[in-house]
Coordinates of C-alpha atoms and ligand atoms in Angstrom, one line a residue:
M1 CA -25.4 -1.7 0.6
N2 CA -27.6 0.3 -1.4
I3 CA -27.1 4.0 -0.4
V4 CA -30.0 6.9 -1.8
I5 CA -30.3 10.1 -0.7
K6 CA -33.9 11.1 -0.8
D7 CA -35.9 14.0 -0.3
T8 CA -39.0 12.5 1.7
A9 CA -40.6 13.4 4.7
E10 CA -39.7 11.3 7.5
E11 CA -43.1 10.3 7.8
A12 CA -43.6 9.1 4.1
V13 CA -40.5 7.1 4.1
R14 CA -40.6 3.4 3.8
A15 CA -38.1 1.5 6.0
D16 CA -37.7 -0.9 8.7
V17 CA -36.3 1.6 10.8
L18 CA -36.3 5.7 10.9
V19 CA -33.3 6.8 12.8
L20 CA -34.3 10.1 14.6
P21 CA -31.1 11.8 16.0
C22 CA -31.7 13.8 18.9
F23 CA -29.5 16.1 21.0
E24 CA -29.1 16.3 24.8
N25 CA -32.3 17.6 26.4
P26 CA -34.4 17.8 23.3
P27 CA -37.3 20.7 23.1
S28 CA -40.5 18.5 23.8
D29 CA -41.7 19.8 20.2
I30 CA -38.8 18.2 18.6
Y31 CA -40.0 16.3 15.6
A32 CA -43.2 17.6 16.2
D33 CA -44.8 16.4 12.8
I34 CA -44.1 12.8 13.2
N35 CA -44.8 12.9 16.8
A36 CA -48.7 14.6 16.2
I37 CA -48.8 11.4 13.6
I38 CA -48.0 8.8 16.4
G39 CA -49.9 10.0 19.2
G40 CA -47.4 11.8 20.8
L41 CA -45.0 9.1 21.7
I42 CA -41.9 10.9 21.2
A43 CA -42.7 14.0 23.3
K44 CA -43.8 11.1 26.1
V45 CA -40.4 9.3 26.1
I46 CA -38.6 13.1 26.5
N47 CA -41.0 14.2 29.2
T48 CA -40.7 11.0 31.3
K49 CA -36.8 11.1 30.8
E50 CA -36.7 8.0 29.5
F51 CA -34.8 9.2 26.6
T52 CA -32.7 12.3 27.3
G53 CA -30.6 12.4 24.0
K54 CA -27.6 11.6 26.2
H55 CA -24.7 10.8 23.5
N56 CA -25.1 7.2 22.3
Q57 CA -28.5 6.2 24.1
L58 CA -30.8 4.3 22.4
T59 CA -34.7 4.2 22.3
L60 CA -37.0 2.1 20.1
L61 CA -40.7 3.0 19.4
H62 CA -43.1 0.7 17.6
A63 CA -45.1 3.2 16.0
H64 CA -48.2 3.4 13.9
G65 CA -49.5 5.9 11.3
I66 CA -46.3 6.6 9.4
N67 CA -44.9 4.1 6.7
A68 CA -41.8 3.2 8.6
S69 CA -42.0 0.0 10.9
R70 CA -40.1 1.5 13.9
I71 CA -38.5 4.8 14.9
L72 CA -35.0 4.4 16.4
M73 CA -34.0 7.8 18.7
I74 CA -30.3 7.9 19.1
G75 CA -28.8 10.7 21.5
L76 CA -26.0 12.9 20.3
G77 CA -25.1 14.3 23.5
K78 CA -24.9 18.2 23.7
Q79 CA -25.1 20.1 21.1
A80 CA -22.1 22.5 22.1
E81 CA -20.1 19.4 22.4
L82 CA -20.6 17.8 19.2
T83 CA -17.7 16.6 17.2
P84 CA -17.2 14.6 14.4
E85 CA -16.2 11.1 16.6
R86 CA -19.3 11.7 18.4
L87 CA -21.3 11.5 15.3
R88 CA -19.4 8.7 14.0
Q89 CA -20.0 6.8 17.3
A90 CA -23.8 7.5 17.4
G91 CA -24.0 6.7 13.9
G92 CA -22.4 3.2 14.9
K93 CA -24.5 2.7 17.7
A94 CA -27.5 3.3 15.8
F95 CA -26.8 1.3 12.4
S96 CA -25.5 -2.0 14.5
Y97 CA -28.5 -2.2 17.2
A98 CA -30.9 -1.6 13.5
R99 CA -28.8 -4.3 12.0
D100 CA -29.2 -6.9 15.4
L101 CA -32.7 -6.0 15.3
G102 CA -33.1 -7.6 12.1
C103 CA -33.5 -4.6 10.1
S104 CA -33.0 -4.5 6.3
D105 CA -33.8 -1.1 5.3
I106 CA -32.8 1.9 7.2
A107 CA -33.9 5.7 6.9
V108 CA -31.7 8.4 8.6
S109 CA -33.2 11.9 9.3
T110 CA -30.8 14.7 8.6
M111 CA -33.3 17.4 10.1
Q112 CA -31.5 18.0 13.2
F113 CA -28.2 18.1 11.3
R114 CA -29.6 21.0 9.2
T115 CA -30.8 23.3 12.0
T116 CA -27.3 22.8 13.6
L117 CA -25.2 25.8 13.1
Q118 CA -22.3 23.8 14.7
E119 CA -19.2 24.4 12.6
F120 CA -16.2 21.8 12.7
A121 CA -13.2 23.4 12.9
I122 CA -11.4 20.5 10.8
A123 CA -14.3 19.7 8.6
T124 CA -14.1 20.7 5.0
G125 CA -16.3 20.0 1.8
A126 CA -20.0 19.4 2.0
K127 CA -22.6 21.2 4.0
N128 CA -24.4 18.7 6.0
K129 CA -21.1 17.2 6.8
Q130 CA -22.5 16.1 10.0
V131 CA -25.0 13.4 8.5
V132 CA -21.9 12.3 6.1
Y133 CA -20.1 11.2 9.7
F134 CA -22.6 9.7 11.3
V135 CA -23.2 7.6 8.1
E136 CA -19.3 6.9 8.4
G137 CA -19.6 5.6 11.9
G138 CA -22.9 3.5 10.6
L139 CA -21.4 1.8 8.0
L140 CA -18.2 1.0 9.8
S141 CA -20.0 -0.4 12.7
L142 CA -21.6 -2.9 10.4
Y143 CA -18.6 -5.2 9.7
R144 CA -18.6 -9.0 10.9
F145 CA -16.3 -11.7 10.8
E146 CA -18.0 -14.8 10.4
K147 CA -16.4 -17.1 7.7
Y148 CA -15.5 -19.8 9.8
K149 CA -18.8 -19.8 11.8
K150 CA -21.5 -22.5 11.1
K151 CA -24.5 -20.2 11.7
E152 CA -24.9 -17.1 9.8
N153 CA -26.3 -14.0 11.1
G154 CA -29.0 -12.2 9.9
K155 CA -28.3 -10.8 6.2
G156 CA -28.0 -7.2 7.5
L157 CA -28.8 -4.0 6.5
A158 CA -29.5 -3.8 2.6
T159 CA -30.4 -0.2 2.1
L160 CA -29.8 3.3 3.4
I161 CA -31.9 6.3 2.8
V162 CA -30.9 9.6 3.9
L163 CA -33.4 12.1 4.0
D164 CA -31.9 15.1 2.6
D165 CA -32.3 17.5 -0.3
D166 CA -28.7 17.5 -0.9
K167 CA -27.9 15.0 -3.7
G168 CA -24.1 16.1 -3.6
L169 CA -23.5 14.4 -0.2
P170 CA -20.1 12.3 -0.4
L171 CA -21.7 9.1 0.5
K172 CA -20.5 7.2 -2.2
K173 CA -16.8 8.4 -1.0
I174 CA -17.4 7.3 2.4
E175 CA -18.7 4.1 1.3
T176 CA -15.3 3.4 -0.7
V177 CA -13.2 4.1 2.2
V178 CA -15.4 2.2 4.5
S179 CA -15.0 -1.0 2.0
A180 CA -11.0 -0.6 2.3
V181 CA -11.2 -0.6 5.8
M182 CA -13.3 -3.8 6.2
F183 CA -11.1 -5.3 3.1
A184 CA -8.0 -4.7 5.7
R185 CA -10.1 -5.9 8.6
D186 CA -10.8 -9.1 6.9
L187 CA -7.1 -9.9 5.9
V188 CA -6.0 -9.0 9.7
N189 CA -8.8 -11.3 11.2
T190 CA -8.1 -14.1 9.2
P191 CA -5.9 -16.7 11.2
S192 CA -2.5 -17.1 9.7
N193 CA -3.0 -20.9 8.8
D194 CA -5.1 -19.3 6.0
M195 CA -3.6 -15.7 5.8
T196 CA -0.3 -17.0 4.6
P197 CA 2.4 -14.9 2.9
T198 CA 1.0 -16.2 -0.1
A199 CA -2.4 -15.6 0.6
L200 CA -1.8 -12.2 1.2
S201 CA -0.1 -11.6 -1.8
V202 CA -3.3 -13.6 -3.7
A203 CA -5.5 -10.9 -1.9
A204 CA -3.1 -7.9 -3.1
Q205 CA -3.3 -9.1 -6.8
S206 CA -7.0 -9.0 -6.3
L207 CA -6.7 -5.0 -6.2
A208 CA -5.2 -5.3 -10.2
E209 CA -9.1 -5.6 -10.7
N210 CA -8.6 -2.0 -10.9
K211 CA -6.5 -1.3 -14.0
K212 CA -4.8 1.7 -12.4
I213 CA -3.3 -0.7 -9.8
K214 CA 0.0 -2.6 -10.9
V215 CA 1.1 -5.5 -8.7
K216 CA 4.5 -7.6 -8.6
I217 CA 5.4 -10.3 -6.2
L218 CA 9.1 -10.6 -5.7
E219 CA 9.6 -14.5 -4.8
E220 CA 12.4 -15.5 -2.2
R221 CA 14.9 -15.9 -5.2
D222 CA 14.0 -12.4 -6.5
T223 CA 15.0 -11.2 -3.0
K224 CA 17.8 -13.2 -2.9
K225 CA 19.3 -11.5 -5.8
E226 CA 18.4 -8.1 -4.5
G227 CA 20.6 -9.2 -1.6
M228 CA 17.5 -8.6 1.2
G229 CA 19.7 -10.3 3.9
A230 CA 17.5 -9.0 6.8
Y231 CA 14.2 -9.8 5.3
L232 CA 15.4 -13.2 4.1
A233 CA 16.8 -14.3 7.4
V234 CA 13.4 -13.9 9.0
A235 CA 11.7 -16.1 6.6
R236 CA 14.3 -18.8 6.8
G237 CA 12.6 -20.3 9.6
S238 CA 9.3 -21.0 8.1
A239 CA 8.1 -23.4 5.6
E240 CA 5.7 -20.8 4.1
P241 CA 7.4 -18.9 1.2
P242 CA 7.9 -15.3 1.5
K243 CA 6.3 -12.8 -0.7
F244 CA 7.7 -9.3 -1.0
I245 CA 4.6 -7.3 -2.5
V246 CA 5.3 -4.2 -4.5
L247 CA 1.9 -2.3 -5.8
E248 CA 2.1 1.0 -7.8
Y249 CA -0.7 3.4 -8.5
K250 CA -0.2 6.1 -10.7
G251 CA -2.7 9.0 -10.0
G252 CA -0.3 12.1 -10.3
K253 CA 2.5 13.2 -11.6
G254 CA 6.4 13.1 -9.7
A255 CA 8.3 11.0 -7.2
P256 CA 5.9 8.7 -5.7
L257 CA 4.9 8.6 -1.9
V258 CA 5.9 5.0 -0.8
L259 CA 3.7 3.3 1.8
I260 CA 5.4 0.6 3.8
G261 CA 3.6 -2.1 5.6
K262 CA 4.8 -4.6 8.2
A263 CA 3.3 -8.3 7.1
I264 CA 4.3 -10.9 9.7
T265 CA 1.5 -13.3 8.9
F266 CA 2.5 -15.0 12.6
D267 CA 5.0 -13.7 14.8
S268 CA 6.0 -16.3 17.4
G269 CA 9.3 -14.6 17.9
G270 CA 11.3 -16.8 16.1
I271 CA 14.0 -18.8 18.5
S272 CA 13.7 -15.7 20.9
I273 CA 10.2 -17.1 20.9
K274 CA 7.4 -15.7 22.9
P275 CA 5.4 -16.1 26.0
A276 CA 2.8 -18.7 25.0
E277 CA -0.1 -16.7 26.7
G278 CA -1.5 -14.5 24.2
M279 CA 0.5 -15.7 21.2
E280 CA -2.6 -16.3 19.1
K281 CA -2.9 -12.5 18.9
M282 CA 0.2 -12.6 16.8
K283 CA -2.2 -13.4 13.7
Y284 CA -2.3 -9.3 13.6
D285 CA 1.2 -8.9 12.9
M286 CA 0.5 -8.0 9.5
A287 CA -2.0 -4.9 10.3
G288 CA 0.6 -2.4 8.7
G289 CA 1.0 -4.4 5.7
S290 CA -3.1 -4.9 5.4
A291 CA -3.4 -1.1 6.0
V292 CA -1.4 -0.2 2.8
L293 CA -3.2 -2.9 0.8
G294 CA -6.5 -0.9 2.1
V295 CA -5.3 2.4 1.4
I296 CA -4.1 1.6 -2.1
K297 CA -7.4 0.2 -2.8
A298 CA -9.2 3.3 -1.6
A299 CA -6.8 5.7 -3.3
A300 CA -7.7 4.1 -7.0
A301 CA -10.8 3.7 -6.3
L302 CA -11.4 7.3 -5.6
G303 CA -8.6 8.5 -8.2
L304 CA -6.7 10.6 -6.0
P305 CA -4.4 12.7 -8.0
V306 CA -1.1 10.9 -6.6
N307 CA 1.5 8.6 -7.4
L308 CA 1.6 5.9 -4.9
V309 CA 3.9 2.8 -4.2
G310 CA 2.8 -0.2 -1.7
I311 CA 5.6 -2.3 -0.4
V312 CA 4.3 -5.1 1.6
P313 CA 7.2 -7.1 2.6
A314 CA 5.4 -10.7 4.1
T315 CA 6.9 -13.4 5.7
E316 CA 6.1 -15.8 9.1
N317 CA 8.3 -15.8 11.9
L318 CA 9.0 -19.1 13.4
P319 CA 11.8 -21.3 15.1
S320 CA 13.1 -24.1 13.2
G321 CA 16.2 -26.0 12.1
T322 CA 16.8 -23.3 9.5
A323 CA 15.7 -20.2 11.4
F324 CA 18.1 -17.4 12.1
K325 CA 19.5 -16.9 15.6
P326 CA 20.7 -14.4 18.2
G327 CA 24.3 -13.5 17.4
D328 CA 23.9 -13.9 13.7
V329 CA 25.0 -10.9 11.4
L330 CA 22.8 -10.1 8.5
R331 CA 23.5 -7.5 5.6
A332 CA 20.4 -5.5 4.4
V333 CA 19.8 -4.4 0.9
N334 CA 21.8 -1.3 1.2
G335 CA 24.9 -2.4 2.6
L336 CA 24.4 -2.1 6.4
T337 CA 25.5 -5.0 9.1
I338 CA 23.0 -5.8 11.5
E339 CA 23.5 -8.1 14.7
I340 CA 20.7 -10.1 16.0
I341 CA 20.0 -9.4 19.5
S342 CA 16.4 -10.8 19.5
T343 CA 15.0 -12.6 16.7
D344 CA 11.5 -11.2 18.0
A345 CA 12.7 -7.7 16.7
E346 CA 12.1 -8.9 13.4
G347 CA 9.6 -6.3 12.0
R348 CA 12.2 -3.8 11.6
L349 CA 14.3 -6.0 9.8
I350 CA 12.0 -6.8 6.9
L351 CA 11.0 -2.8 7.1
A352 CA 14.8 -2.4 6.8
D353 CA 14.8 -3.7 3.3
A354 CA 11.7 -2.7 2.2
I355 CA 12.9 1.0 2.9
G356 CA 16.2 0.1 1.2
Y357 CA 14.3 -1.3 -1.8
A358 CA 12.1 1.7 -2.0
L359 CA 14.8 4.2 -2.0
K360 CA 17.1 2.0 -4.7
Y361 CA 14.0 1.7 -6.9
Y362 CA 11.6 4.7 -6.5
S363 CA 13.7 7.9 -5.3
P364 CA 10.6 8.4 -3.3
K365 CA 9.2 12.1 -2.3
A366 CA 8.6 10.6 1.3
V367 CA 8.3 7.2 2.7
I368 CA 5.9 6.4 5.4
D369 CA 5.6 2.9 7.2
I370 CA 3.0 1.4 9.2
A371 CA 3.6 -1.5 11.7
T372 CA 2.5 -3.5 14.8
L373 CA 6.6 -2.9 15.7
T374 CA 6.8 -3.0 19.5
G375 CA 5.1 -4.2 22.5
A376 CA 6.2 -1.1 24.1
C377 CA 3.9 1.3 22.1
S378 CA 0.6 -0.4 23.8
I379 CA 2.7 0.2 27.3
A380 CA 2.8 3.8 26.2
L381 CA 0.0 4.6 25.1
G382 CA -2.5 2.0 25.4
N383 CA -5.0 1.0 22.4
E384 CA -5.8 4.9 22.1
A385 CA -3.2 6.2 19.8
I386 CA -0.4 5.2 17.0
A387 CA 2.9 6.2 17.9
M388 CA 4.4 8.4 15.2
M389 CA 8.3 9.2 14.9
G390 CA 10.1 10.7 11.6
N391 CA 12.7 13.0 10.1
D392 CA 10.4 15.4 8.6
Q393 CA 8.1 17.5 10.9
D394 CA 6.4 19.2 8.4
L395 CA 5.0 15.9 6.9
M396 CA 4.1 14.5 10.6
E397 CA 2.4 17.8 11.0
Q398 CA 0.3 16.9 8.0
V399 CA -0.2 13.4 9.5
K400 CA -1.7 15.0 12.5
R401 CA -4.5 16.9 10.5
A402 CA -5.4 14.0 8.9
S403 CA -5.6 12.3 12.7
E404 CA -7.7 14.7 14.2
E405 CA -9.8 14.6 11.3
T406 CA -10.6 10.7 11.3
Y407 CA -10.0 10.2 15.1
E408 CA -7.2 7.8 13.9
R409 CA -5.1 9.5 16.5
V410 CA -1.2 9.7 16.4
W411 CA 1.1 10.5 19.2
Q412 CA 4.3 12.0 18.3
M413 CA 7.6 10.6 20.0
P414 CA 11.2 12.1 20.0
L415 CA 13.8 10.2 17.8
Y416 CA 17.0 11.8 19.4
D417 CA 20.3 11.4 18.3
E418 CA 21.5 9.8 21.7
Y419 CA 19.4 7.0 20.8
K420 CA 21.8 5.9 18.4
D421 CA 24.1 4.6 21.4
Y422 CA 21.4 2.2 22.4
L423 CA 21.9 0.4 18.9
K424 CA 25.6 0.3 18.9
S425 CA 26.9 -3.1 18.0
D426 CA 30.6 -4.7 18.5
V427 CA 30.4 -6.6 15.7
A428 CA 28.2 -5.1 13.3
D429 CA 27.0 -1.5 11.8
M430 CA 24.0 -1.9 14.3
K431 CA 22.2 -4.4 16.4
N432 CA 18.6 -5.0 15.8
A433 CA 17.4 -4.6 19.5
G434 CA 18.6 -1.7 22.1
G435 CA 17.0 -3.5 25.3
R436 CA 14.0 -2.7 27.2
K437 CA 14.4 0.9 27.9
G438 CA 13.0 3.3 25.1
S439 CA 12.5 0.1 22.9
L440 CA 9.3 2.0 21.3
V441 CA 11.6 4.5 20.1
T442 CA 14.7 2.4 19.6
A443 CA 12.7 0.6 17.2
A444 CA 11.8 3.9 15.0
Y445 CA 15.5 4.9 15.3
F446 CA 16.5 1.6 13.5
L447 CA 14.6 2.3 10.8
K448 CA 15.7 6.1 10.4
E449 CA 19.1 4.9 9.9
F450 CA 17.9 3.0 6.8
A451 CA 15.8 6.1 5.6
G452 CA 18.8 8.3 5.4
T453 CA 17.6 11.8 4.5
T454 CA 14.6 10.7 2.5
P455 CA 11.5 12.4 4.3
W456 CA 10.1 9.5 6.3
I457 CA 7.6 8.5 9.1
H458 CA 7.0 5.6 11.0
L459 CA 3.6 4.7 12.6
D460 CA 3.5 2.0 15.2
I461 CA 0.0 0.7 15.3
A462 CA 0.9 -2.4 17.7
G463 CA -1.6 -0.8 20.4
T464 CA -4.5 0.3 17.9
A465 CA -4.8 -2.6 15.2
W466 CA -6.5 -4.7 17.9
N467 CA -9.6 -4.2 19.7
E468 CA -10.4 -6.4 22.8
K469 CA -13.7 -5.0 23.4
D470 CA -16.5 -3.3 20.7
K471 CA -16.3 0.1 20.6
P472 CA -19.3 2.1 18.6
Y473 CA -17.9 1.7 15.2
I474 CA -15.4 -0.6 15.9
P475 CA -16.1 -4.4 16.8
K476 CA -14.0 -6.5 18.9
G477 CA -10.8 -7.8 16.7
A478 CA -8.8 -5.9 13.9
T479 CA -9.6 -2.4 13.5
G480 CA -8.4 -1.6 10.4
I481 CA -6.6 1.2 11.6
G482 CA -4.3 3.2 9.1
V483 CA -6.8 3.1 6.2
R484 CA -8.9 6.3 7.0
L485 CA -5.7 8.0 8.5
L486 CA -3.7 7.7 5.5
V487 CA -6.5 8.0 2.8
T488 CA -7.2 11.6 4.5
F489 CA -3.6 12.4 4.6
L490 CA -3.5 11.7 0.8
E491 CA -6.5 13.7 0.2
G492 CA -4.8 16.3 2.0
L493 CA -1.9 16.4 -0.5
C494 CA -4.0 16.9 -3.3
P495 CA -6.7 19.8 -1.9
A496 CA -8.2 19.4 -5.6
G497 CA -9.1 15.8 -5.1
K498 CA -11.6 15.9 -2.7
Ligands
BES1 N1 4.8 -8.1 16.6 C1 5.7 -7.7 17.8 C2 5.5 -6.5 18.6 C3 4.0 -6.6 19.1 C4 3.7 -6.7 20.5 C5 2.7 -6.1 18.2 C6 2.3 -7.0 21.0 C7 1.4 -6.4 19.2 C8 1.3 -6.5 20.2 C9 7.4 -7.5 17.2 O1 7.8 -8.3 16.3 C10 8.0 -7.7 18.7 O2 8.2 -8.7 19.0 N2 8.7 -6.9 19.3 C11 9.4 -6.7 20.4 C12 10.9 -6.3 20.3 C13 11.9 -6.6 21.1 C14 12.4 -7.9 21.1 C15 13.1 -5.4 21.0 C16 9.0 -6.4 21.5 O3 8.2 -5.1 21.4 O4 8.8 -6.8 23.0
MN2 MN1 8.3 -9.9 17.1
ZN3 ZN1 6.3 -8.8 15.1

């Protein structure tokens, strides 16, 4: 999309639609200049209470006298209740509505934002930040996944004109992050017959278009040499070759931060097979890996001054004559042995080897893993929050701050020492599943044993990676969660890097 910042008057801008944001119960002289030109239409819909400015309310006006073909009024809710999230949602509602109308050029007035004194506790950076959140939600809402549809929808919005005199609005940055979110959403939405481990590795390699990103793919034989017995066991049931994807982005100095993303391109449960109902959803079991690819893509495009390594172990989890089985004992890359109780607890196995590999080759400053790891995550938190656990409270506080800023909310769960007992095995160092009780936490506890003393955070996105229903700026399907959260977290690590 072509995004321009123009210091043009509302009535003069040429566009298919002119968006006018309004707080709740607007004064009847709001947008008085335009109102006068178009014969009082704005005052009319306000006086008749057709439009009250309630949050996310939309009213479309066809008007003569101005250069824009239409006016779209969008409610921001009460001024005192304005938050970044309310702005994102309103932006999402307005942009997707305009797109669905068939508009190509959209202009947004920032007049109301300019006269707002509302300060966000967590907002930093440019003045007029309000419009940046509005545009962020707007752009995120435009996502569509239609590569398998016969009829293409309309072309979509081509140009966004932000009516403002501040050329320094960080809209390029927003666009960069949004396109990384869309990249992740596309990978997750693509069904597993096309999004194989090989296809995911090809997508990862495409990131090397940016010369600052190096991509290395470890083939099955390489991971055998490394002794990744846990990862390889999961891969054994599938005819698709597994790909252990490693990305490096060097933007800074010192030990890297390692991001690890679970990429089970399809999780049938393996021999511990899942019920048929809803199994088609298990194509999204690679949302963590996709988020990591999105974060690296965005971090490199923004030139963030950090050293990053992304590790994305990719494989399918299928039952077959060669599949691993309950009762098997595996040896992970760090030497720990694991008794398999359920082949459906496969995510922690591939993550264990990824963490082991990270510690062996990178001596990381910290490790963050992101994974659709447990059904219990959505039982506990529904679709509203990422479950976070880790061994470093300071680092977790930083992720919490990023989560408040982005509204990709995290909620911390405990990792008490007592959970260790849940994973005690009679034959091996650990078992891979500790039963139903506390299974969100025991999954994380399992990973903690592999992280050792390295600062580490686990993010379970099983409840948040997929939307059953359209939300104002996240359409049904893959959400791309984790990309905005982690990019914002990384920005927080480098205050100069905004
Ligand atoms: N990929 C699933 C977790 C999942 C379930 C993600 C539903 C998204 C939606 C994971 O591999 C899994 O099967 N976990 C098991 C673990 C159990 C066997 C200990 C679970 O949570 O049921
Ligand atoms: Mn599973
Ligand atoms: Zn899984």
